[in-house]
Short mmCIF file of C-alpha atoms and ligand atoms in Angstrom, two decimals:
data_model
loop_
_atom_site.label_atom_id
_atom_site.label_comp_id
_atom_site.label_asym_id
_atom_site.label_seq_id
_atom_site.Cartn_x
_atom_site.Cartn_y
_atom_site.Cartn_z
CA MET A 1 -17.77 11.00 -25.45
CA LEU A 2 -21.14 10.11 -24.04
CA ILE A 3 -21.74 10.63 -20.39
CA CYS A 4 -23.52 7.94 -18.38
CA LEU A 5 -26.62 9.97 -17.52
CA ALA A 6 -28.62 7.48 -15.55
CA GLN A 7 -27.50 4.87 -13.08
CA LYS A 8 -29.68 2.57 -15.14
CA TYR A 9 -26.91 1.42 -17.39
CA ARG A 10 -23.30 0.86 -16.64
CA CYS A 11 -20.79 3.03 -18.45
CA GLY A 12 -18.25 1.23 -20.57
CA SER A 13 -20.28 -0.17 -23.42
CA VAL A 14 -22.38 2.91 -23.92
CA ALA A 15 -23.66 3.73 -27.40
CA ALA A 16 -26.53 5.69 -28.89
CA SER A 17 -29.93 4.00 -28.77
CA PRO A 18 -31.87 3.24 -31.96
CA PHE A 19 -33.73 6.47 -31.28
CA SER A 20 -30.57 8.55 -30.79
CA ASP A 21 -32.17 11.16 -28.57
CA GLY A 22 -30.04 10.90 -25.50
CA ASP A 23 -31.34 7.46 -24.59
CA LEU A 24 -28.27 5.32 -23.97
CA LEU A 25 -27.61 1.70 -24.61
CA GLY A 26 -25.89 -0.49 -22.15
CA LYS A 27 -26.03 -3.87 -20.54
CA PHE A 28 -29.06 -5.88 -19.54
CA TYR A 29 -28.85 -8.77 -17.11
CA ILE A 30 -32.03 -10.77 -16.62
CA THR A 31 -32.56 -13.95 -14.62
CA THR A 32 -35.27 -16.54 -14.05
CA PRO A 33 -35.59 -18.49 -10.81
CA ILE A 34 -33.48 -21.62 -10.86
CA TYR A 35 -36.00 -24.44 -10.95
CA TYR A 36 -36.19 -27.43 -8.65
CA VAL A 37 -35.34 -30.63 -10.43
CA ASN A 38 -37.68 -32.88 -8.48
CA ASP A 39 -40.13 -32.73 -11.35
CA LYS A 40 -40.16 -32.15 -15.07
CA PRO A 41 -40.69 -28.64 -16.44
CA HIS A 42 -44.29 -27.47 -16.80
CA ILE A 43 -46.14 -24.45 -18.14
CA GLY A 44 -45.36 -22.34 -15.05
CA HIS A 45 -41.61 -22.73 -15.55
CA ALA A 46 -42.09 -22.18 -19.27
CA TYR A 47 -43.99 -18.95 -18.67
CA THR A 48 -41.25 -17.28 -16.60
CA THR A 49 -38.51 -18.47 -18.93
CA ILE A 50 -40.34 -17.39 -22.10
CA ALA A 51 -41.12 -13.97 -20.60
CA ALA A 52 -37.47 -13.52 -19.64
CA ASP A 53 -36.43 -14.69 -23.10
CA VAL A 54 -38.70 -12.13 -24.76
CA LEU A 55 -37.18 -9.35 -22.65
CA ALA A 56 -33.64 -10.55 -23.30
CA ARG A 57 -34.29 -10.74 -27.04
CA TRP A 58 -35.88 -7.30 -27.03
CA HIS A 59 -32.79 -5.81 -25.42
CA ARG A 60 -30.56 -7.56 -27.95
CA LEU A 61 -32.72 -6.03 -30.67
CA ARG A 62 -32.02 -2.61 -29.15
CA GLY A 63 -28.32 -3.36 -29.28
CA ASP A 64 -27.83 -3.80 -25.52
CA ASP A 65 -25.18 -6.15 -24.20
CA VAL A 66 -27.40 -8.88 -22.74
CA PHE A 67 -26.80 -11.67 -20.29
CA PHE A 68 -29.74 -13.99 -19.74
CA LEU A 69 -29.47 -16.60 -17.02
CA THR A 70 -31.58 -19.60 -16.13
CA GLY A 71 -30.74 -22.87 -14.44
CA THR A 72 -31.59 -25.49 -11.85
CA ASP A 73 -31.76 -25.63 -8.06
CA GLU A 74 -30.44 -29.06 -7.16
CA HIS A 75 -29.70 -29.22 -3.45
CA GLY A 76 -31.90 -29.53 -0.39
CA GLU A 77 -34.19 -31.90 1.34
CA LYS A 78 -36.83 -32.01 -1.35
CA ILE A 79 -34.39 -33.20 -4.00
CA ALA A 80 -32.72 -35.64 -1.61
CA ALA A 81 -36.14 -37.14 -0.86
CA ALA A 82 -37.07 -37.38 -4.55
CA ALA A 83 -33.73 -39.08 -5.29
CA GLN A 84 -34.29 -41.61 -2.54
CA LYS A 85 -37.74 -42.37 -3.88
CA ALA A 86 -36.24 -42.93 -7.33
CA GLY A 87 -33.58 -45.25 -5.84
CA LYS A 88 -30.73 -43.00 -6.97
CA THR A 89 -28.02 -40.97 -5.31
CA PRO A 90 -28.90 -37.25 -5.30
CA LYS A 91 -26.26 -36.53 -7.93
CA GLU A 92 -27.39 -39.38 -10.19
CA PHE A 93 -30.94 -38.18 -9.76
CA VAL A 94 -30.30 -34.50 -10.63
CA ASP A 95 -28.14 -35.51 -13.58
CA SER A 96 -31.05 -37.53 -14.90
CA ILE A 97 -33.53 -34.62 -14.68
CA VAL A 98 -31.48 -31.63 -15.82
CA PRO A 99 -31.53 -32.67 -19.53
CA ALA A 100 -35.34 -32.36 -19.48
CA PHE A 101 -34.95 -28.66 -18.56
CA LYS A 102 -32.24 -28.06 -21.13
CA ASN A 103 -34.32 -29.77 -23.82
CA VAL A 104 -37.47 -27.88 -23.12
CA TRP A 105 -35.63 -24.54 -23.31
CA GLN A 106 -34.10 -25.52 -26.60
CA LYS A 107 -37.46 -26.60 -27.94
CA LEU A 108 -39.08 -23.31 -26.86
CA ASP A 109 -36.33 -21.23 -28.53
CA ILE A 110 -34.98 -19.90 -25.25
CA SER A 111 -31.82 -17.88 -25.84
CA ASN A 112 -30.20 -18.08 -22.39
CA ASP A 113 -26.51 -17.16 -22.33
CA PHE A 114 -25.72 -19.52 -19.50
CA PHE A 115 -27.36 -22.39 -17.63
CA ILE A 116 -26.33 -22.55 -13.99
CA ARG A 117 -26.61 -25.73 -11.96
CA THR A 118 -26.15 -25.42 -8.21
CA THR A 119 -24.08 -28.59 -8.36
CA ASP A 120 -21.61 -26.85 -10.71
CA GLU A 121 -18.11 -26.65 -9.29
CA GLN A 122 -18.14 -22.90 -9.88
CA HIS A 123 -21.29 -22.41 -7.80
CA GLU A 124 -20.14 -24.66 -4.96
CA ARG A 125 -16.78 -22.86 -4.87
CA ILE A 126 -18.16 -19.30 -4.91
CA VAL A 127 -21.08 -19.65 -2.45
CA PRO A 128 -18.72 -19.96 0.56
CA LEU A 129 -17.00 -16.72 -0.50
CA VAL A 130 -20.31 -14.89 -0.22
CA ILE A 131 -21.10 -16.52 3.12
CA ASP A 132 -17.62 -15.56 4.38
CA LYS A 133 -18.33 -11.94 3.59
CA ILE A 134 -21.60 -12.11 5.51
CA ALA A 135 -19.86 -13.77 8.46
CA LYS A 136 -17.14 -11.09 8.42
CA SER A 137 -19.83 -8.43 8.75
CA GLY A 138 -20.77 -10.04 12.06
CA ASP A 139 -24.14 -11.08 10.71
CA ILE A 140 -23.95 -14.81 11.49
CA TYR A 141 -24.31 -16.35 14.94
CA LYS A 142 -24.96 -19.81 16.37
CA GLY A 143 -28.29 -20.61 17.99
CA MET A 144 -30.98 -23.20 18.32
CA TYR A 145 -33.61 -23.55 15.67
CA THR A 146 -37.12 -24.72 16.42
CA GLY A 147 -39.72 -24.48 13.77
CA TRP A 148 -41.95 -26.14 11.25
CA TYR A 149 -40.49 -27.12 7.94
CA CYS A 150 -42.40 -27.66 4.71
CA VAL A 151 -40.24 -29.99 2.64
CA PRO A 152 -41.91 -29.44 -0.77
CA ASP A 153 -41.56 -25.65 -0.46
CA GLU A 154 -38.21 -25.78 1.40
CA SER A 155 -39.73 -23.15 3.73
CA PHE A 156 -39.75 -22.65 7.49
CA TRP A 157 -42.82 -21.51 9.37
CA THR A 158 -43.56 -20.50 12.94
CA GLU A 159 -46.35 -22.14 14.89
CA LEU A 160 -48.45 -19.00 14.40
CA GLN A 161 -48.08 -19.00 10.65
CA LEU A 162 -49.40 -22.54 10.18
CA VAL A 163 -52.95 -22.91 8.91
CA ASP A 164 -54.72 -25.87 10.53
CA GLY A 165 -51.28 -27.20 11.41
CA LYS A 166 -50.26 -27.25 7.74
CA CYS A 167 -48.05 -25.18 5.44
CA PRO A 168 -49.80 -21.83 4.83
CA GLU A 169 -48.44 -21.75 1.27
CA CYS A 170 -49.20 -25.20 -0.12
CA HIS A 171 -51.37 -26.70 2.66
CA ARG A 172 -49.23 -29.82 2.94
CA GLU A 173 -47.87 -31.50 6.07
CA VAL A 174 -45.01 -29.76 7.88
CA LYS A 175 -42.49 -31.31 10.23
CA LEU A 176 -41.11 -30.04 13.51
CA VAL A 177 -37.41 -29.33 13.32
CA GLN A 178 -35.27 -28.63 16.37
CA GLU A 179 -31.55 -28.39 16.00
CA GLU A 180 -28.40 -26.32 16.41
CA SER A 181 -28.21 -23.83 13.62
CA TYR A 182 -26.42 -20.71 12.45
CA PHE A 183 -28.55 -17.63 11.97
CA PHE A 184 -28.32 -14.68 9.64
CA ARG A 185 -29.12 -11.35 11.33
CA LEU A 186 -31.90 -10.44 8.94
CA SER A 187 -33.48 -8.29 11.68
CA ARG A 188 -30.57 -5.88 11.36
CA TYR A 189 -31.65 -4.94 7.84
CA GLN A 190 -35.21 -3.83 8.44
CA ASP A 191 -34.50 -0.07 8.30
CA LYS A 192 -31.99 -0.38 5.53
CA LEU A 193 -34.43 -2.34 3.38
CA LEU A 194 -37.27 0.09 3.99
CA GLN A 195 -34.97 2.98 3.12
CA PHE A 196 -33.79 1.16 0.01
CA TYR A 197 -37.35 0.52 -1.21
CA LYS A 198 -38.05 4.22 -0.75
CA THR A 199 -35.01 5.41 -2.67
CA HIS A 200 -35.35 2.74 -5.38
CA PRO A 201 -39.04 2.81 -6.24
CA GLY A 202 -38.62 0.46 -9.20
CA PHE A 203 -37.02 -2.30 -7.13
CA LEU A 204 -40.28 -3.88 -5.95
CA SER A 205 -42.21 -4.53 -9.14
CA PRO A 206 -44.98 -4.50 -10.15
CA LYS A 207 -45.83 -1.58 -7.93
CA TYR A 208 -49.12 -3.05 -6.70
CA ARG A 209 -47.26 -5.94 -5.11
CA SER A 210 -44.81 -3.71 -3.22
CA LYS A 211 -47.19 -2.82 -0.38
CA GLU A 212 -47.41 -6.40 0.80
CA ILE A 213 -43.62 -6.68 1.08
CA ILE A 214 -43.19 -3.26 2.68
CA ASN A 215 -45.87 -3.96 5.28
CA ARG A 216 -44.37 -7.32 6.16
CA VAL A 217 -40.93 -5.77 6.56
CA LYS A 218 -42.44 -3.01 8.70
CA ASP A 219 -43.97 -5.69 10.93
CA GLY A 220 -40.44 -6.75 11.81
CA LEU A 221 -37.85 -9.20 10.52
CA LYS A 222 -36.79 -12.32 12.35
CA ASP A 223 -33.26 -13.64 12.04
CA LEU A 224 -33.05 -16.48 9.55
CA SER A 225 -31.79 -19.95 10.28
CA ILE A 226 -29.34 -20.63 7.46
CA THR A 227 -27.76 -24.01 8.25
CA ARG A 228 -28.80 -27.59 8.94
CA THR A 229 -26.98 -30.51 10.48
CA THR A 230 -29.61 -33.10 9.56
CA LEU A 231 -29.20 -32.64 5.84
CA LYS A 232 -26.16 -33.69 3.86
CA TRP A 233 -27.13 -32.82 0.28
CA GLY A 234 -25.97 -29.22 -0.04
CA VAL A 235 -23.04 -26.82 0.20
CA ALA A 236 -21.13 -26.99 3.49
CA PHE A 237 -21.28 -23.95 5.77
CA PRO A 238 -17.69 -22.68 5.49
CA GLN A 239 -17.36 -21.67 9.17
CA ASP A 240 -18.49 -25.05 10.53
CA LYS A 241 -18.45 -27.92 8.08
CA LYS A 242 -20.83 -30.12 10.13
CA HIS A 243 -23.49 -27.77 8.86
CA VAL A 244 -24.96 -27.53 5.39
CA LEU A 245 -26.34 -24.24 4.07
CA TYR A 246 -30.08 -23.81 3.87
CA VAL A 247 -30.91 -24.35 0.22
CA TRP A 248 -32.56 -20.97 -0.36
CA VAL A 249 -29.55 -19.03 0.92
CA GLU A 250 -27.27 -21.02 -1.32
CA ALA A 251 -29.61 -20.92 -4.32
CA LEU A 252 -30.02 -17.13 -4.29
CA CYS A 253 -26.27 -16.82 -4.71
CA ASN A 254 -26.58 -18.38 -8.18
CA TYR A 255 -27.24 -14.94 -9.65
CA ILE A 256 -23.66 -13.96 -8.88
CA THR A 257 -21.88 -17.32 -8.91
CA ALA A 258 -22.95 -17.60 -12.57
CA LEU A 259 -21.06 -14.36 -13.22
CA ASP A 260 -17.87 -15.57 -11.51
CA TYR A 261 -18.18 -13.32 -8.47
CA PRO A 262 -16.02 -11.55 -7.29
CA ASP A 263 -13.34 -11.09 -9.95
CA GLY A 264 -14.92 -12.40 -13.14
CA GLN A 265 -15.33 -10.09 -16.09
CA LYS A 266 -18.98 -11.08 -16.35
CA PHE A 267 -19.59 -9.96 -12.78
CA LYS A 268 -17.92 -6.63 -13.51
CA THR A 269 -19.91 -6.15 -16.68
CA PHE A 270 -23.35 -7.37 -15.72
CA TRP A 271 -23.89 -7.01 -11.98
CA PRO A 272 -26.17 -5.65 -10.57
CA ALA A 273 -28.92 -7.58 -12.31
CA ASP A 274 -31.43 -5.42 -14.13
CA VAL A 275 -34.31 -7.82 -13.51
CA HIS A 276 -34.83 -10.90 -11.38
CA LEU A 277 -38.03 -12.25 -12.88
CA VAL A 278 -39.78 -14.55 -10.39
CA GLY A 279 -43.19 -15.94 -9.56
CA LYS A 280 -45.05 -14.07 -6.83
CA GLU A 281 -44.73 -16.94 -4.33
CA ILE A 282 -40.96 -16.43 -4.07
CA ASN A 283 -41.04 -12.65 -4.00
CA TRP A 284 -40.09 -12.53 -0.30
CA PHE A 285 -36.87 -14.46 -0.82
CA HIS A 286 -35.84 -12.16 -3.66
CA SER A 287 -37.10 -8.82 -2.37
CA VAL A 288 -36.13 -9.15 1.29
CA ILE A 289 -33.68 -11.95 2.06
CA TRP A 290 -31.52 -11.58 -1.05
CA PRO A 291 -30.93 -7.80 -0.84
CA ALA A 292 -30.27 -8.15 2.92
CA MET A 293 -27.65 -10.83 2.21
CA LEU A 294 -26.09 -8.58 -0.41
CA PHE A 295 -26.05 -5.55 1.89
CA SER A 296 -24.30 -7.66 4.47
CA ALA A 297 -21.76 -8.98 1.96
CA GLY A 298 -21.08 -5.47 0.64
CA ILE A 299 -22.47 -6.25 -2.80
CA GLU A 300 -24.81 -3.95 -4.69
CA PRO A 301 -28.41 -5.21 -4.76
CA PRO A 302 -30.23 -5.91 -8.04
CA LYS A 303 -32.16 -3.09 -9.71
CA MET A 304 -35.49 -4.84 -9.86
CA VAL A 305 -37.31 -7.90 -8.63
CA PHE A 306 -40.38 -8.41 -10.76
CA ALA A 307 -42.92 -10.82 -9.29
CA HIS A 308 -45.26 -12.15 -11.94
CA GLY A 309 -48.62 -13.84 -11.45
CA TRP A 310 -49.67 -17.45 -11.50
CA TRP A 311 -51.39 -19.61 -14.07
CA THR A 312 -54.32 -21.79 -13.33
CA MET A 313 -55.59 -24.36 -15.81
CA ASP A 314 -59.24 -24.11 -16.87
CA GLY A 315 -59.90 -22.25 -13.63
CA GLN A 316 -58.16 -24.76 -11.34
CA LYS A 317 -54.81 -24.77 -9.60
CA MET A 318 -52.40 -26.98 -11.53
CA SER A 319 -51.35 -30.05 -9.62
CA LYS A 320 -50.10 -33.52 -10.28
CA SER A 321 -52.96 -35.03 -8.33
CA LEU A 322 -55.54 -33.24 -10.49
CA GLY A 323 -53.63 -34.39 -13.56
CA ASN A 324 -54.01 -30.95 -15.15
CA VAL A 325 -50.35 -29.92 -15.34
CA VAL A 326 -49.70 -28.48 -18.79
CA ASP A 327 -46.68 -29.89 -20.58
CA PRO A 328 -45.02 -27.13 -22.65
CA ILE A 329 -43.55 -29.60 -25.14
CA GLU A 330 -46.98 -31.04 -25.85
CA MET A 331 -48.38 -27.54 -26.43
CA ALA A 332 -45.53 -26.56 -28.71
CA ASP A 333 -45.88 -29.77 -30.72
CA LYS A 334 -49.61 -29.35 -31.06
CA TYR A 335 -49.87 -25.62 -31.83
CA SER A 336 -46.28 -24.57 -32.71
CA VAL A 337 -43.67 -23.04 -30.45
CA ASP A 338 -44.46 -19.49 -31.50
CA ALA A 339 -48.22 -19.81 -31.00
CA PHE A 340 -47.58 -21.15 -27.50
CA ARG A 341 -45.10 -18.37 -26.64
CA TYR A 342 -47.51 -15.80 -28.00
CA ALA A 343 -50.57 -17.16 -26.20
CA LEU A 344 -48.79 -17.07 -22.84
CA LEU A 345 -47.74 -13.45 -23.17
CA ARG A 346 -50.92 -12.24 -24.85
CA GLU A 347 -53.25 -13.42 -22.12
CA MET A 348 -52.50 -10.93 -19.36
CA PRO A 349 -49.95 -8.39 -18.14
CA LEU A 350 -46.87 -9.97 -16.61
CA GLY A 351 -47.86 -9.22 -13.02
CA ASP A 352 -51.39 -10.63 -13.19
CA ASP A 353 -52.71 -14.12 -12.63
CA GLY A 354 -54.17 -15.86 -15.64
CA ASP A 355 -56.06 -18.92 -16.68
CA PHE A 356 -54.74 -21.17 -19.42
CA SER A 357 -57.13 -23.01 -21.65
CA GLU A 358 -56.45 -24.71 -24.93
CA LYS A 359 -59.64 -23.22 -26.27
CA THR A 360 -58.32 -19.67 -25.85
CA MET A 361 -54.98 -20.78 -27.25
CA VAL A 362 -56.69 -22.06 -30.42
CA THR A 363 -58.78 -18.90 -30.77
CA ARG A 364 -55.63 -16.81 -30.61
CA LEU A 365 -53.80 -19.03 -33.06
CA ASN A 366 -56.65 -19.04 -35.56
CA ASN A 367 -57.76 -15.43 -35.25
CA GLU A 368 -54.79 -13.35 -34.26
CA LEU A 369 -51.89 -15.29 -35.71
CA ALA A 370 -53.34 -17.01 -38.78
CA ALA A 371 -56.14 -14.60 -39.77
CA GLU A 372 -54.39 -11.33 -38.89
CA LEU A 373 -50.61 -11.67 -38.92
CA GLY A 374 -50.31 -14.60 -41.32
CA ASN A 375 -52.93 -13.21 -43.63
CA LEU A 376 -51.28 -9.78 -43.77
CA LEU A 377 -48.03 -11.29 -44.99
CA ASN A 378 -49.86 -13.56 -47.38
CA ARG A 379 -51.92 -10.75 -48.91
CA THR A 380 -48.85 -8.53 -49.22
CA LEU A 381 -46.85 -11.21 -50.98
CA THR A 382 -49.74 -12.10 -53.28
CA ILE A 383 -49.82 -8.47 -54.47
CA ALA A 384 -46.02 -8.36 -54.74
CA GLU A 385 -46.05 -11.46 -56.92
CA ARG A 386 -48.33 -10.03 -59.54
CA TYR A 387 -46.76 -6.55 -59.61
CA GLU A 388 -43.67 -5.81 -61.63
CA GLY A 389 -43.31 -2.03 -61.38
CA LYS A 390 -41.51 0.22 -58.96
CA VAL A 391 -42.20 -0.26 -55.23
CA ALA A 392 -42.13 3.27 -53.89
CA GLY A 393 -44.25 5.98 -52.40
CA LYS A 394 -45.11 8.00 -49.34
CA PRO A 395 -45.08 6.21 -45.99
CA GLU A 396 -48.75 6.36 -44.99
CA LEU A 397 -48.93 3.44 -42.60
CA SER A 398 -46.04 4.73 -40.50
CA GLU A 399 -48.48 6.94 -38.63
CA ALA A 400 -50.14 3.90 -37.13
CA LEU A 401 -46.91 2.82 -35.46
CA ASP A 402 -45.01 4.21 -32.48
CA VAL A 403 -41.89 2.09 -32.03
CA LYS A 404 -40.55 4.33 -29.32
CA LYS A 405 -43.69 3.76 -27.29
CA ILE A 406 -43.36 -0.02 -27.74
CA ASP A 407 -39.74 0.18 -26.65
CA SER A 408 -40.63 2.08 -23.51
CA LEU A 409 -43.42 -0.40 -22.72
CA MET A 410 -40.89 -3.22 -23.02
CA GLU A 411 -38.46 -1.27 -20.86
CA GLY A 412 -41.16 -1.26 -18.20
CA LEU A 413 -41.69 -5.04 -18.70
CA ASP A 414 -45.12 -4.39 -20.17
CA THR A 415 -44.99 -7.20 -22.70
CA PHE A 416 -48.78 -7.21 -22.81
CA GLY A 417 -49.01 -3.51 -23.68
CA ALA A 418 -46.29 -3.90 -26.30
CA LEU A 419 -48.11 -6.81 -27.96
CA ASN A 420 -51.30 -4.76 -27.98
CA GLU A 421 -49.49 -1.99 -29.84
CA ILE A 422 -47.89 -4.38 -32.32
CA PHE A 423 -51.17 -6.15 -33.03
CA ALA A 424 -53.02 -2.84 -33.36
CA PHE A 425 -50.52 -2.01 -36.09
CA ILE A 426 -51.13 -5.37 -37.78
CA LYS A 427 -54.84 -4.61 -37.68
CA ALA A 428 -54.23 -1.15 -39.14
CA ALA A 429 -52.21 -2.69 -41.97
CA ASN A 430 -55.00 -5.16 -42.76
CA LYS A 431 -57.52 -2.35 -42.71
CA TYR A 432 -55.26 -0.40 -45.08
CA VAL A 433 -55.49 -3.32 -47.54
CA ASN A 434 -59.28 -3.39 -47.22
CA ASP A 435 -59.58 0.37 -47.64
CA LYS A 436 -57.18 0.69 -50.57
CA GLU A 437 -58.53 -2.36 -52.41
CA PRO A 438 -55.19 -2.94 -54.18
CA TRP A 439 -56.77 -5.61 -56.41
CA LYS A 440 -58.46 -2.69 -58.19
CA LEU A 441 -55.23 -0.67 -58.56
CA LYS A 442 -52.51 -0.59 -61.19
CA GLY A 443 -49.16 1.07 -61.88
CA ASP A 444 -47.72 3.64 -59.45
CA GLU A 445 -50.84 3.60 -57.30
CA LEU A 446 -50.40 -0.09 -56.69
CA GLY A 447 -46.63 0.37 -56.21
CA HIS A 448 -47.40 2.91 -53.52
CA VAL A 449 -49.78 0.67 -51.56
CA LEU A 450 -47.42 -2.25 -51.93
CA TYR A 451 -44.53 -0.15 -50.65
CA ASN A 452 -46.49 0.61 -47.49
CA LEU A 453 -47.44 -3.00 -46.98
CA LEU A 454 -43.95 -4.37 -47.56
CA GLU A 455 -42.39 -1.87 -45.17
CA ALA A 456 -45.11 -2.48 -42.58
CA THR A 457 -44.67 -6.25 -42.69
CA ARG A 458 -40.89 -5.92 -42.62
CA ILE A 459 -41.12 -3.82 -39.45
CA ILE A 460 -43.75 -6.14 -37.92
CA GLY A 461 -41.36 -9.01 -38.62
CA ILE A 462 -38.73 -7.31 -36.49
CA LEU A 463 -41.09 -6.34 -33.68
CA VAL A 464 -42.55 -9.83 -33.28
CA THR A 465 -39.14 -11.55 -33.28
CA PRO A 466 -38.57 -11.42 -29.50
CA PHE A 467 -42.02 -12.93 -28.94
CA MET A 468 -41.97 -15.36 -31.86
CA PRO A 469 -38.40 -15.82 -33.06
CA GLY A 470 -39.23 -18.39 -35.76
CA THR A 471 -42.00 -16.21 -37.18
CA GLY A 472 -39.75 -13.14 -37.32
CA GLU A 473 -37.23 -15.18 -39.25
CA LYS A 474 -39.85 -16.50 -41.69
CA ILE A 475 -41.24 -13.02 -42.36
CA ALA A 476 -37.77 -11.66 -43.16
CA ALA A 477 -37.03 -14.67 -45.38
CA GLN A 478 -40.26 -14.31 -47.38
CA LEU A 479 -39.76 -10.58 -47.80
CA GLY A 480 -36.19 -11.26 -48.89
CA VAL A 481 -34.67 -8.88 -46.34
CA PRO A 482 -32.02 -9.44 -43.66
CA GLN A 483 -33.34 -9.74 -40.09
CA GLY A 484 -33.31 -6.21 -38.76
CA THR A 485 -32.79 -4.55 -35.40
CA LEU A 486 -34.93 -2.01 -33.59
CA GLY A 487 -33.07 0.75 -35.39
CA ASP A 488 -34.43 -0.64 -38.68
CA CYS A 489 -38.03 -0.20 -37.55
CA LYS A 490 -38.68 2.88 -39.61
CA PHE A 491 -40.13 3.29 -43.06
CA GLY A 492 -37.37 3.67 -45.63
CA ALA A 493 -36.78 2.36 -49.12
CA PHE A 494 -37.87 -1.24 -49.46
CA ALA A 495 -34.93 -3.23 -50.77
CA GLY A 496 -36.09 -6.82 -50.40
CA LYS A 497 -36.80 -9.57 -52.90
CA PRO A 498 -40.18 -10.91 -51.80
CA LYS A 499 -41.06 -14.51 -52.45
CA LYS A 500 -44.13 -16.18 -51.05
CA GLY A 501 -43.40 -19.16 -48.88
CA GLU A 502 -45.37 -21.37 -46.54
CA LEU A 503 -48.21 -19.85 -44.52
CA LEU A 504 -46.88 -18.45 -41.24
CA PHE A 505 -49.56 -20.18 -39.18
CA LYS A 506 -51.99 -22.94 -39.99
CA LYS A 507 -55.38 -22.73 -38.38
CA PHE A 508 -55.90 -25.46 -35.86
CA VAL A 509 -58.60 -27.84 -36.98
CA ASN A 510 -59.56 -30.68 -34.67
CA ALA A 511 -60.60 -34.19 -35.65
CA SER A 512 -64.21 -33.15 -36.20
CA GLY A 513 -63.15 -30.38 -38.55
CA LYS A 514 -63.86 -27.63 -36.03
CA THR A 515 -61.42 -24.80 -35.44
CA HIS A 516 -61.36 -25.13 -31.69
CA ALA A 517 -59.61 -27.41 -29.21
CA HIS A 518 -62.42 -29.52 -27.79
N1 MSP B 601 -35.91 -23.31 -6.68
C1 MSP B 601 -36.80 -22.26 -6.33
C2 MSP B 601 -36.32 -20.94 -6.88
C3 MSP B 601 -34.96 -20.53 -6.44
S1 MSP B 601 -34.44 -19.05 -7.21
C4 MSP B 601 -33.04 -18.63 -6.40
C5 MSP B 601 -38.19 -22.58 -6.88
N2 MSP B 601 -38.25 -23.45 -7.89
S2 MSP B 601 -39.60 -23.94 -8.62
O1 MSP B 601 -39.21 -25.03 -9.48
O2 MSP B 601 -40.61 -24.23 -7.68
O3 MSP B 601 -40.03 -22.79 -9.56
C6 MSP B 601 -40.84 -21.77 -9.11
C7 MSP B 601 -41.06 -20.79 -10.24
O4 MSP B 601 -41.68 -21.45 -11.37
C8 MSP B 601 -42.05 -19.69 -9.90
O5 MSP B 601 -41.44 -18.66 -9.17
C9 MSP B 601 -42.48 -19.26 -11.27
O6 MSP B 601 -41.45 -18.55 -11.86
C10 MSP B 601 -42.64 -20.59 -11.97
N3 MSP B 601 -43.96 -21.18 -11.75
C11 MSP B 601 -44.22 -22.41 -11.23
N4 MSP B 601 -45.57 -22.64 -11.30
C12 MSP B 601 -46.19 -21.56 -11.82
C13 MSP B 601 -47.51 -21.27 -12.23
N5 MSP B 601 -48.52 -22.09 -12.02
N6 MSP B 601 -47.73 -20.10 -12.87
C14 MSP B 601 -46.71 -19.23 -13.16
N7 MSP B 601 -45.45 -19.48 -12.82
C15 MSP B 601 -45.17 -20.52 -11.95
O7 MSP B 601 -39.14 -22.01 -6.38
#
């Protein structure tokens, strides 16, 4: 029997990894933020969800038991205001927007295992159980709240934090709120959090963002106002039903309500989450408030909060007023789903900020996807079509590939580094074609080169699948092999029945016949 060596994976569903060297398989629970439904999904939402999807798919490829959660955040003042503006009740309003999120995820090949809505009966029923636990720990008391509230961000600020009297985060108007409120004793968790960060160095990720959080926590934590009496659209505070829970406190609970906390099998199998993937602007809620709530409720905290960077568009912040908000459906229709997924993850490491431009997107599509990846498959299949002998030989190209390294990059959420490795291998395979000049070869010599190319493209097909699921499928279909797992990413005997199909990627040509966007 295998022993659970690391705390990293839960025992129970343990099996040998594809590399069978003591590395163990297990479960992998990854989440995205639940998105506000006051607006339709844009490239920022798509980025987080695609990145989480790639990681979830990678872990499935390894053989891990994966649970991938996304969903929508539907309560709070912001949504109530948007509903009123649309002349609908809040529930009618959220019901009318949620399909847009579900559709976009389907369109972008997102493989979430569950979609949580904070208006789900399950969520509304379980949140009070969590709050009860916190109350039983003596961490909730009644007080008077005075502060500045930014409705669009659903965030509270002190007078000192305001910049020119406006929200320091989004620079919009804030309003003065003064009312009776219940407070969560966040201040009690300062030492415990600092200790936790120290003993769990991977929790605050990426590392270069951890300092900011640690310093802020060291500066001191103020108790958090967690209820409102002025707002009706939310989950009632179980200890005093005149009050409604502050939307952030309720929303954070989605990560466990979706698993049927406390007794559900999913909770037992998948909690604690392996990764909460979030944008950097909501890092504080996930890295400080959420673990403090969990400590108080006696629930294990997640293993990692990874705060990724932000996209700008052609160098500018995306905003409705600038009219430069990128619609993911439009991008996928114009350039293909896989080219869009690829372009987002190829641009920069997950933690960094990046700038999106259609011009770069087209360059990547034309050069990296069509001219390198697509061409490699095309050349390989062209040779296969005109060769009738035995496909066999020594694996030469295998030296240019280190699957274990790619796997460990992915384990560390380095999707950028992993893509670099995969595309370096694609380049090496194309160079191999150029160097070997198979069009000049015959017989066994040609069979040998072809063997290397077929095995290389088969393995590339597997490795790109999490990033570009449709492309992985097409490669396997054209090579006439079943879709493999990570364990199949080694050179063996090629047993496929290759048949050339459609080109994997078409170069983008604009109306004037140029291969760029503008
Ligand atoms: N509802 C809260 C989250 C609650 S989680 C318990 C929320 N929703 S949101 O709709 O505003 O989504 C914010 C998230 O969308 C960011 O954290 C990030 O994941 C993604 N992005 C939104 N705009 C973005 C960019 N411009 N660039 C990258 N990602 C961004 O906050």
